[in-house]
Short mmCIF file of C-alpha atoms in Angstrom, two decimals:
data_model
loop_
_atom_site.label_atom_id
_atom_site.label_comp_id
_atom_site.label_asym_id
_atom_site.label_seq_id
_atom_site.Cartn_x
_atom_site.Cartn_y
_atom_site.Cartn_z
CA UNK A 1 -17.39 117.63 -119.43
CA UNK A 2 -15.97 118.43 -115.98
CA UNK A 3 -19.41 119.54 -114.80
CA UNK A 4 -20.83 116.23 -116.05
CA UNK A 5 -18.28 114.31 -113.99
CA UNK A 6 -19.13 116.37 -110.93
CA UNK A 7 -22.80 115.43 -111.33
CA UNK A 8 -22.11 111.72 -110.89
CA UNK A 9 -18.87 111.39 -108.89
CA UNK A 10 -19.45 109.53 -105.62
CA UNK A 11 -23.17 109.21 -106.39
CA UNK A 12 -25.13 105.97 -106.23
CA UNK A 13 -26.53 105.43 -109.72
CA UNK A 14 -28.84 102.63 -110.82
CA UNK A 15 -28.77 101.80 -114.53
CA UNK A 16 -31.91 100.01 -115.75
CA UNK A 17 -31.46 97.54 -118.60
CA UNK A 18 -28.51 95.32 -119.43
CA UNK A 19 -28.51 95.86 -123.17
CA UNK A 20 -25.80 97.66 -125.15
CA UNK A 21 -26.87 101.14 -124.03
CA UNK A 22 -27.25 100.22 -120.37
CA UNK A 23 -23.85 98.53 -120.20
CA UNK A 24 -22.21 101.49 -121.96
CA UNK A 25 -23.88 103.88 -119.48
CA UNK A 26 -22.59 101.79 -116.58
CA UNK A 27 -19.03 101.96 -117.96
CA UNK A 28 -19.23 105.72 -118.44
CA UNK A 29 -20.53 106.17 -114.90
CA UNK A 30 -17.76 104.05 -113.43
CA UNK A 31 -15.16 105.97 -115.41
CA UNK A 32 -16.48 109.18 -113.87
CA UNK A 33 -16.39 108.00 -110.28
CA UNK A 34 -19.97 106.87 -109.66
CA UNK A 35 -21.03 103.86 -107.62
CA UNK A 36 -23.09 101.80 -110.03
CA UNK A 37 -25.84 99.21 -109.71
CA UNK A 38 -27.33 97.46 -112.73
CA UNK A 39 -31.02 96.54 -112.53
CA UNK A 40 -32.55 94.19 -115.07
CA UNK A 41 -35.79 92.21 -115.08
CA UNK A 42 -33.93 89.07 -116.13
CA UNK A 43 -33.15 86.74 -113.22
CA UNK A 44 -29.51 86.37 -114.23
CA UNK A 45 -26.89 87.93 -116.51
CA UNK A 46 -23.89 85.95 -117.67
CA UNK A 47 -20.31 87.05 -117.08
CA UNK A 48 -19.91 86.99 -120.86
CA UNK A 49 -22.58 89.69 -121.23
CA UNK A 50 -21.09 91.79 -118.44
CA UNK A 51 -17.56 91.53 -119.82
CA UNK A 52 -15.20 93.94 -118.06
CA UNK A 53 -18.04 95.10 -115.79
CA UNK A 54 -18.16 91.78 -113.93
CA UNK A 55 -17.36 92.41 -110.28
CA UNK A 56 -17.31 96.19 -110.69
CA UNK A 57 -20.99 96.89 -110.04
CA UNK A 58 -23.89 95.73 -107.92
CA UNK A 59 -26.35 93.49 -109.77
CA UNK A 60 -30.02 93.92 -108.87
CA UNK A 61 -31.84 91.36 -110.97
CA UNK A 62 -35.40 90.14 -111.30
CA UNK A 63 -38.77 91.91 -111.31
CA UNK A 64 -38.26 95.59 -110.49
CA UNK A 65 -39.12 96.61 -106.93
CA UNK A 66 -38.75 99.82 -104.91
CA UNK A 67 -35.95 98.16 -102.93
CA UNK A 68 -33.74 98.14 -106.05
CA UNK A 69 -33.90 101.96 -106.15
CA UNK A 70 -34.11 102.87 -102.45
CA UNK A 71 -30.56 104.27 -102.29
CA UNK A 72 -30.40 105.80 -105.79
CA UNK A 73 -29.19 109.36 -106.24
CA UNK A 74 -29.74 108.96 -109.98
CA UNK A 75 -31.47 106.41 -112.22
CA UNK A 76 -30.41 106.02 -115.88
CA UNK A 77 -32.93 104.28 -118.14
CA UNK A 78 -31.90 102.35 -121.24
CA UNK A 79 -33.76 103.41 -124.43
CA UNK A 80 -36.12 100.43 -124.37
CA UNK A 81 -37.20 100.94 -120.75
CA UNK A 82 -40.10 103.42 -120.41
CA UNK A 83 -40.25 104.88 -116.92
CA UNK A 84 -44.01 104.50 -116.82
CA UNK A 85 -43.79 100.71 -116.98
CA UNK A 86 -41.70 100.58 -113.80
CA UNK A 87 -43.23 103.63 -112.11
CA UNK A 88 -44.18 101.74 -108.93
CA UNK A 89 -40.63 100.50 -108.47
CA UNK A 90 -39.23 104.01 -109.06
CA UNK A 91 -41.38 105.51 -106.30
CA UNK A 92 -38.42 106.13 -103.92
CA UNK A 93 -36.66 108.31 -106.52
CA UNK A 94 -37.58 111.93 -107.24
CA UNK A 95 -38.79 112.20 -110.86
CA UNK A 96 -36.08 114.73 -111.75
CA UNK A 97 -33.46 112.11 -110.82
CA UNK A 98 -34.75 109.59 -113.37
CA UNK A 99 -33.15 110.28 -116.77
CA UNK A 100 -32.86 108.61 -120.15
CA UNK A 101 -29.47 107.25 -121.23
CA UNK A 102 -29.70 109.85 -124.00
CA UNK A 103 -29.98 112.65 -121.45
CA UNK A 104 -27.14 111.30 -119.29
CA UNK A 105 -24.79 110.87 -122.25
CA UNK A 106 -25.55 114.36 -123.55
CA UNK A 107 -24.01 115.84 -120.39
CA UNK A 108 -20.62 114.79 -121.77
CA UNK A 109 -21.09 116.09 -125.33
CA UNK A 110 -19.43 119.19 -126.72
CA UNK A 111 -20.32 118.80 -130.43
CA UNK A 112 -23.59 120.27 -131.74
CA UNK A 113 -26.54 117.87 -131.69
CA UNK A 114 -28.99 117.35 -134.55
CA UNK A 115 -31.93 115.32 -133.21
CA UNK A 116 -34.77 113.71 -135.16
CA UNK A 117 -38.09 112.52 -133.77
CA UNK A 118 -41.55 111.74 -135.14
CA UNK A 119 -43.95 108.83 -135.32
CA UNK A 120 -42.71 107.50 -138.66
CA UNK A 121 -39.57 107.82 -140.76
CA UNK A 122 -37.10 108.59 -137.96
CA UNK A 123 -34.45 106.04 -138.88
CA UNK A 124 -34.60 106.76 -142.61
CA UNK A 125 -34.31 110.51 -142.06
CA UNK A 126 -31.63 110.23 -139.39
CA UNK A 127 -29.56 108.00 -141.66
CA UNK A 128 -30.12 110.24 -144.68
CA UNK A 129 -29.15 113.47 -142.94
CA UNK A 130 -26.01 111.78 -141.62
CA UNK A 131 -25.15 110.57 -145.11
CA UNK A 132 -25.66 114.07 -146.55
CA UNK A 133 -23.36 115.56 -143.91
CA UNK A 134 -20.71 112.86 -144.38
CA UNK A 135 -20.73 113.20 -148.16
CA UNK A 136 -20.16 116.93 -147.66
CA UNK A 137 -16.99 116.18 -145.68
CA UNK A 138 -18.32 116.38 -142.13
CA UNK A 139 -17.32 113.98 -139.37
CA UNK A 140 -20.59 112.59 -138.02
CA UNK A 141 -21.65 110.30 -135.19
CA UNK A 142 -25.06 108.71 -135.71
CA UNK A 143 -26.81 107.11 -132.75
CA UNK A 144 -29.54 107.45 -130.16
CA UNK A 145 -32.16 104.84 -130.96
CA UNK A 146 -29.97 103.34 -133.69
CA UNK A 147 -26.44 102.02 -133.99
CA UNK A 148 -23.76 102.61 -131.37
CA UNK A 149 -24.99 103.83 -127.96
CA UNK A 150 -24.16 107.48 -127.33
CA UNK A 151 -22.39 106.53 -124.09
CA UNK A 152 -20.12 104.18 -126.05
CA UNK A 153 -19.18 106.97 -128.46
CA UNK A 154 -18.15 109.12 -125.50
CA UNK A 155 -16.21 106.29 -123.85
CA UNK A 156 -14.24 105.81 -127.06
CA UNK A 157 -13.25 109.47 -127.05
CA UNK A 158 -15.22 110.05 -130.23
CA UNK A 159 -14.96 113.37 -132.03
CA UNK A 160 -17.56 114.68 -134.46
CA UNK A 161 -18.48 117.88 -136.25
CA UNK A 162 -22.13 116.93 -135.72
CA UNK A 163 -23.82 114.35 -133.48
CA UNK A 164 -26.98 113.09 -135.25
CA UNK A 165 -29.47 111.29 -133.01
CA UNK A 166 -32.74 109.48 -133.51
CA UNK A 167 -34.84 110.02 -130.38
CA UNK A 168 -38.06 108.39 -129.19
CA UNK A 169 -40.93 109.60 -127.05
CA UNK A 170 -39.84 107.20 -124.28
CA UNK A 171 -36.42 108.86 -124.13
CA UNK A 172 -37.78 112.38 -124.39
CA UNK A 173 -40.15 111.97 -121.46
CA UNK A 174 -37.08 111.62 -119.25
CA UNK A 175 -35.00 114.46 -120.69
CA UNK A 176 -34.70 117.64 -118.62
CA UNK A 177 -31.55 119.33 -119.90
CA UNK A 178 -31.18 117.82 -123.41
CA UNK A 179 -30.73 120.73 -125.82
CA UNK A 180 -30.02 120.06 -129.50
CA UNK A 181 -28.79 122.78 -131.85
CA UNK A 182 -31.17 121.53 -134.55
CA UNK A 183 -34.25 119.43 -133.86
CA UNK A 184 -36.64 117.84 -136.36
CA UNK A 185 -40.24 116.68 -135.82
CA UNK A 186 -41.13 114.66 -138.91
CA UNK A 187 -44.80 113.91 -138.26
CA UNK A 188 -47.23 112.83 -135.58
CA UNK A 189 -49.84 110.07 -135.61
CA UNK A 190 -51.33 107.55 -133.17
CA UNK A 191 -48.67 105.20 -131.79
CA UNK A 192 -47.60 103.73 -128.46
CA UNK A 193 -51.12 104.25 -127.13
CA UNK A 194 -50.53 101.05 -125.19
CA UNK A 195 -47.97 103.09 -123.23
CA UNK A 196 -48.94 106.77 -123.36
CA UNK A 197 -52.05 107.86 -121.51
CA UNK A 198 -53.46 109.54 -124.62
CA UNK A 199 -52.44 111.44 -127.76
CA UNK A 200 -51.81 114.62 -125.78
CA UNK A 201 -49.28 112.92 -123.54
CA UNK A 202 -47.59 111.37 -126.58
CA UNK A 203 -47.35 114.72 -128.38
CA UNK A 204 -46.07 116.45 -125.25
CA UNK A 205 -43.29 113.87 -125.05
CA UNK A 206 -42.28 114.56 -128.64
CA UNK A 207 -42.35 118.34 -128.13
CA UNK A 208 -40.10 118.00 -125.09
CA UNK A 209 -37.29 117.73 -127.65
CA UNK A 210 -37.67 121.48 -128.29
CA UNK A 211 -38.37 122.69 -124.76
CA UNK A 212 -34.88 123.90 -123.83
CA UNK A 213 -33.85 125.29 -127.21
CA UNK A 214 -33.37 129.04 -127.55
CA UNK A 215 -33.10 131.54 -130.36
CA UNK A 216 -29.73 130.12 -131.41
CA UNK A 217 -31.36 126.79 -132.28
CA UNK A 218 -33.61 125.74 -135.17
CA UNK A 219 -36.78 123.66 -134.92
CA UNK A 220 -37.72 121.99 -138.21
CA UNK A 221 -41.43 121.22 -138.19
CA UNK A 222 -44.04 119.70 -140.55
CA UNK A 223 -46.22 122.19 -142.42
CA UNK A 224 -49.19 119.87 -141.89
CA UNK A 225 -48.94 120.57 -138.15
CA UNK A 226 -48.50 124.35 -138.37
CA UNK A 227 -52.03 125.16 -137.14
CA UNK A 228 -51.73 122.78 -134.18
CA UNK A 229 -48.19 123.74 -133.18
CA UNK A 230 -48.75 127.49 -133.58
CA UNK A 231 -51.18 127.30 -130.66
CA UNK A 232 -48.50 125.90 -128.35
CA UNK A 233 -45.71 127.66 -126.51
CA UNK A 234 -43.27 124.75 -126.75
CA UNK A 235 -39.95 126.31 -127.85
CA UNK A 236 -37.99 129.52 -128.24
CA UNK A 237 -36.07 128.16 -131.22
CA UNK A 238 -36.35 129.61 -134.72
CA UNK A 239 -39.03 127.62 -136.58
CA UNK A 240 -38.64 126.29 -140.13
CA UNK A 241 -41.62 124.53 -141.74
CA UNK A 242 -41.26 121.80 -144.34
CA UNK A 243 -43.51 119.80 -146.68
CA UNK A 244 -42.97 117.27 -149.48
CA UNK A 245 -41.15 118.77 -152.46
CA UNK A 246 -39.50 117.56 -155.66
CA UNK A 247 -36.36 119.55 -154.88
CA UNK A 248 -34.21 116.40 -154.88
CA UNK A 249 -35.05 113.40 -157.08
CA UNK A 250 -35.04 110.29 -154.85
CA UNK A 251 -35.51 107.36 -157.23
CA UNK A 252 -35.25 104.71 -154.52
CA UNK A 253 -37.55 106.33 -151.95
CA UNK A 254 -41.24 105.87 -152.72
CA UNK A 255 -44.05 108.21 -151.75
CA UNK A 256 -44.90 111.70 -150.58
CA UNK A 257 -43.91 110.85 -147.01
CA UNK A 258 -40.39 110.13 -148.18
CA UNK A 259 -40.29 113.37 -150.18
CA UNK A 260 -41.15 115.09 -146.89
CA UNK A 261 -38.38 113.16 -145.10
CA UNK A 262 -35.88 114.24 -147.76
CA UNK A 263 -36.90 117.88 -147.43
CA UNK A 264 -36.60 117.72 -143.63
CA UNK A 265 -33.14 116.17 -143.94
CA UNK A 266 -32.07 118.93 -146.33
CA UNK A 267 -33.41 121.72 -144.11
CA UNK A 268 -31.40 120.25 -141.22
CA UNK A 269 -28.19 119.51 -143.12
CA UNK A 270 -27.90 122.88 -144.82
CA UNK A 271 -27.62 124.55 -141.42
CA UNK A 272 -24.20 122.90 -141.16
CA UNK A 273 -22.94 124.36 -144.43
CA UNK A 274 -23.94 121.63 -146.88
CA UNK A 275 -24.44 122.72 -150.49
CA UNK A 276 -27.50 121.81 -152.54
CA UNK A 277 -25.58 119.96 -155.27
CA UNK A 278 -23.81 117.75 -152.76
CA UNK A 279 -27.12 116.92 -151.07
CA UNK A 280 -28.73 116.17 -154.45
CA UNK A 281 -26.08 113.57 -155.26
CA UNK A 282 -26.49 111.89 -151.87
CA UNK A 283 -30.27 111.72 -152.09
CA UNK A 284 -30.16 110.30 -155.63
CA UNK A 285 -27.97 107.41 -154.51
CA UNK A 286 -29.70 106.75 -151.16
CA UNK A 287 -31.32 103.32 -150.84
CA UNK A 288 -34.19 102.53 -148.46
CA UNK A 289 -33.19 100.86 -145.22
CA UNK A 290 -34.14 97.26 -144.57
CA UNK A 291 -37.86 96.61 -144.07
CA UNK A 292 -38.83 100.20 -144.94
CA UNK A 293 -40.58 100.08 -148.32
CA UNK A 294 -37.73 97.82 -149.41
CA UNK A 295 -38.17 96.23 -152.82
CA UNK A 296 -37.56 92.48 -152.47
CA UNK A 297 -38.00 91.36 -156.08
CA UNK A 298 -40.39 91.32 -159.02
CA UNK A 299 -41.74 87.96 -160.16
CA UNK A 300 -44.06 87.42 -163.11
CA UNK A 301 -44.72 91.16 -163.20
CA UNK A 302 -45.66 91.29 -159.48
CA UNK A 303 -43.59 93.59 -157.24
CA UNK A 304 -42.95 92.37 -153.68
CA UNK A 305 -42.23 95.10 -151.12
CA UNK A 306 -41.15 94.65 -147.49
CA UNK A 307 -42.42 97.43 -145.23
CA UNK A 308 -42.40 95.37 -142.04
CA UNK A 309 -41.19 98.42 -140.09
CA UNK A 310 -44.69 99.84 -140.56
CA UNK A 311 -46.23 99.33 -137.13
CA UNK A 312 -48.87 102.10 -137.24
CA UNK A 313 -51.95 102.84 -139.31
CA UNK A 314 -50.46 106.11 -140.48
CA UNK A 315 -47.28 104.50 -141.83
CA UNK A 316 -49.32 101.86 -143.66
CA UNK A 317 -51.48 104.55 -145.26
CA UNK A 318 -48.34 106.35 -146.44
CA UNK A 319 -46.91 103.10 -147.83
CA UNK A 320 -50.03 102.28 -149.83
CA UNK A 321 -50.14 105.78 -151.30
CA UNK A 322 -46.56 105.34 -152.52
CA UNK A 323 -47.64 103.11 -155.43
CA UNK A 324 -49.43 103.87 -158.68
CA UNK A 325 -50.23 100.22 -159.29
CA UNK A 326 -52.80 97.88 -157.65
CA UNK A 327 -51.83 96.86 -154.11
CA UNK A 328 -52.48 93.55 -152.40
CA UNK A 329 -51.89 94.40 -148.75
CA UNK A 330 -50.72 92.21 -145.86
CA UNK A 331 -51.97 93.31 -142.41
CA UNK A 332 -51.70 91.66 -139.02
CA UNK A 333 -49.91 91.45 -135.68
CA UNK A 334 -50.18 93.21 -132.33
CA UNK A 335 -52.36 96.29 -132.78
CA UNK A 336 -50.99 99.43 -131.10
CA UNK A 337 -54.06 101.63 -131.25
CA UNK A 338 -55.87 104.08 -133.51
CA UNK A 339 -58.96 104.14 -135.73
CA UNK A 340 -58.77 101.53 -138.49
CA UNK A 341 -61.31 103.56 -140.48
CA UNK A 342 -58.60 106.20 -140.92
CA UNK A 343 -56.97 103.82 -143.40
CA UNK A 344 -59.91 103.94 -145.80
CA UNK A 345 -59.03 107.13 -147.73
CA UNK A 346 -55.58 105.72 -148.52
CA UNK A 347 -56.81 102.23 -149.39
CA UNK A 348 -59.87 103.13 -151.51
CA UNK A 349 -59.05 102.94 -155.21
CA UNK A 350 -55.58 101.51 -154.54
CA UNK A 351 -55.96 98.25 -152.63
CA UNK A 352 -57.52 95.37 -154.56
CA UNK A 353 -57.19 92.69 -151.87
CA UNK A 354 -56.23 92.41 -148.20
CA UNK A 355 -54.58 89.39 -146.64
CA UNK A 356 -54.83 89.33 -142.86
CA UNK A 357 -52.43 87.12 -140.93
CA UNK A 358 -51.80 86.30 -137.30
CA UNK A 359 -53.26 88.53 -134.59
CA UNK A 360 -55.61 91.55 -134.80
CA UNK A 361 -58.09 89.90 -137.17
CA UNK A 362 -60.89 91.12 -134.91
CA UNK A 363 -59.57 94.69 -135.26
CA UNK A 364 -59.24 94.86 -139.04
CA UNK A 365 -61.92 92.56 -140.41
CA UNK A 366 -65.05 94.38 -139.18
CA UNK A 367 -63.92 97.68 -140.72
CA UNK A 368 -62.22 96.51 -143.92
CA UNK A 369 -64.08 93.30 -144.72
CA UNK A 370 -67.06 95.01 -146.27
CA UNK A 371 -64.95 97.35 -148.42
CA UNK A 372 -62.31 95.08 -149.92
CA UNK A 373 -61.85 91.44 -150.89
CA UNK A 374 -60.35 90.11 -147.67
CA UNK A 375 -59.22 86.82 -146.14
CA UNK A 376 -57.44 85.68 -142.99
CA UNK A 377 -54.70 83.09 -142.60
CA UNK A 378 -53.11 82.05 -139.31
CA UNK A 379 -49.58 82.88 -140.45
CA UNK A 380 -47.65 85.06 -142.88
CA UNK A 381 -46.49 82.19 -145.10
CA UNK A 382 -50.01 81.11 -146.00
CA UNK A 383 -51.17 84.71 -146.51
CA UNK A 384 -48.30 85.57 -148.86
CA UNK A 385 -48.81 82.45 -150.95
CA UNK A 386 -52.55 83.07 -151.21
CA UNK A 387 -52.05 86.68 -152.33
CA UNK A 388 -49.41 85.58 -154.83
CA UNK A 389 -51.79 83.02 -156.29
CA UNK A 390 -54.47 85.71 -156.73
CA UNK A 391 -52.15 88.37 -158.15
CA UNK A 392 -51.81 89.65 -161.70
CA UNK A 393 -48.93 91.19 -163.58
CA UNK A 394 -48.64 94.85 -162.52
CA UNK A 395 -49.71 94.27 -158.91
CA UNK A 396 -47.75 95.06 -155.74
CA UNK A 397 -47.79 92.63 -152.83
CA UNK A 398 -47.02 94.90 -149.89
CA UNK A 399 -46.18 93.78 -146.38
CA UNK A 400 -47.09 96.90 -144.40
CA UNK A 401 -48.80 95.35 -141.38
CA UNK A 402 -49.74 98.43 -139.28
CA UNK A 403 -48.91 96.45 -136.14
CA UNK A 404 -46.11 95.33 -133.89
CA UNK A 405 -44.68 91.89 -134.64
CA UNK A 406 -44.70 90.26 -131.23
CA UNK A 407 -47.57 87.84 -131.82
CA UNK A 408 -45.24 85.65 -133.89
CA UNK A 409 -41.81 87.32 -134.22
CA UNK A 410 -39.09 88.75 -132.02
CA UNK A 411 -38.98 91.99 -134.02
CA UNK A 412 -40.24 93.71 -137.16
CA UNK A 413 -36.91 92.74 -138.72
CA UNK A 414 -37.54 89.03 -138.12
CA UNK A 415 -41.00 89.43 -139.66
CA UNK A 416 -39.56 91.18 -142.71
CA UNK A 417 -36.80 88.59 -143.09
CA UNK A 418 -39.42 85.83 -143.05
CA UNK A 419 -41.44 87.63 -145.70
CA UNK A 420 -38.37 87.90 -147.90
CA UNK A 421 -37.61 84.18 -147.50
CA UNK A 422 -41.18 83.30 -148.45
CA UNK A 423 -41.02 85.50 -151.52
CA UNK A 424 -37.73 83.98 -152.67
CA UNK A 425 -39.28 80.51 -152.44
CA UNK A 426 -42.27 81.41 -154.65
CA UNK A 427 -42.20 79.93 -158.17
#
């Protein structure tokens, strides 16, 4: 911790992003003797948002420019701020001096870190492994991309037996010393191709999680990627491979992808002394998180499922394969990249109708329109009601849109909440 303080004391640090994580990072920097500037693309930030930081730091607001960073010894990026998007503005700063909030906060940690990444299932698996550890009597902090910012945990003097973190490719691209004791890669599929140059850059970002681990650490990796990963010299950690199993019954978690998530969580948790019976009880009681294959209700024999968190083709394919009953699928929103034809093996024989809504009609319709009964409606409300009118007892109406939500909603959560309201209003 003393070394961490020495790295920032009397240094000029620019924190980018005035959200919860950025403000917590600014407080931690000030507490450790740094001179702090806060840069945010918004033209103004209220004193209410700044709270106790008002008057204690230099505000650099508006569109990011090189001038905002000209004097920076260090730049700390909030989780939602990819460096690539502001690369031109960051030109005055050496790349090694631009770090993720995750990286900066980790300098102050003494507890072992268990980190989870992957294209899909990160939040479910991170939450599940934390729950398994807690139920076994461990003191756990859960954060990273979810919950309380890691900097806030440190500011509060938090103590934990294990720090469990969900980490994204954006964060990992700007980590240079981050070294977990246990790291999990759940899966890998096309995503964020609107940000990453290509799939290779995206995978390299994910594998950066393992780059500084040594033989004392454990890398938990998907069996389906063994051939690909075995060709790469990406870590010195001990490797453990996992695949879906029926080791732990998980009555509330649908699908083979969730059986894989459960197995990954177990392989990670047992390294901290958790027993199999304790883990079994936790998994049996674990409920899906909001908007992740979340059962809304069943009406007239039709099951309504909210999987609004599905923003990729791969996660939608996994969702469809989770059901043994006919699926009427809702797709639409801001397409993030990938080959729509890759959906066909999962949809064939399972999907009986597709309701497109909102944006990306031109992406989905040419590929899927000739294979399935398909219609388009301008909004989710009309699409849900039309599918409901066409449905039969035994069907599933599944919102698993394979897209981001920003054509019509502020977040996938807002989209899922709207779906649930529509469903509740159906006769």
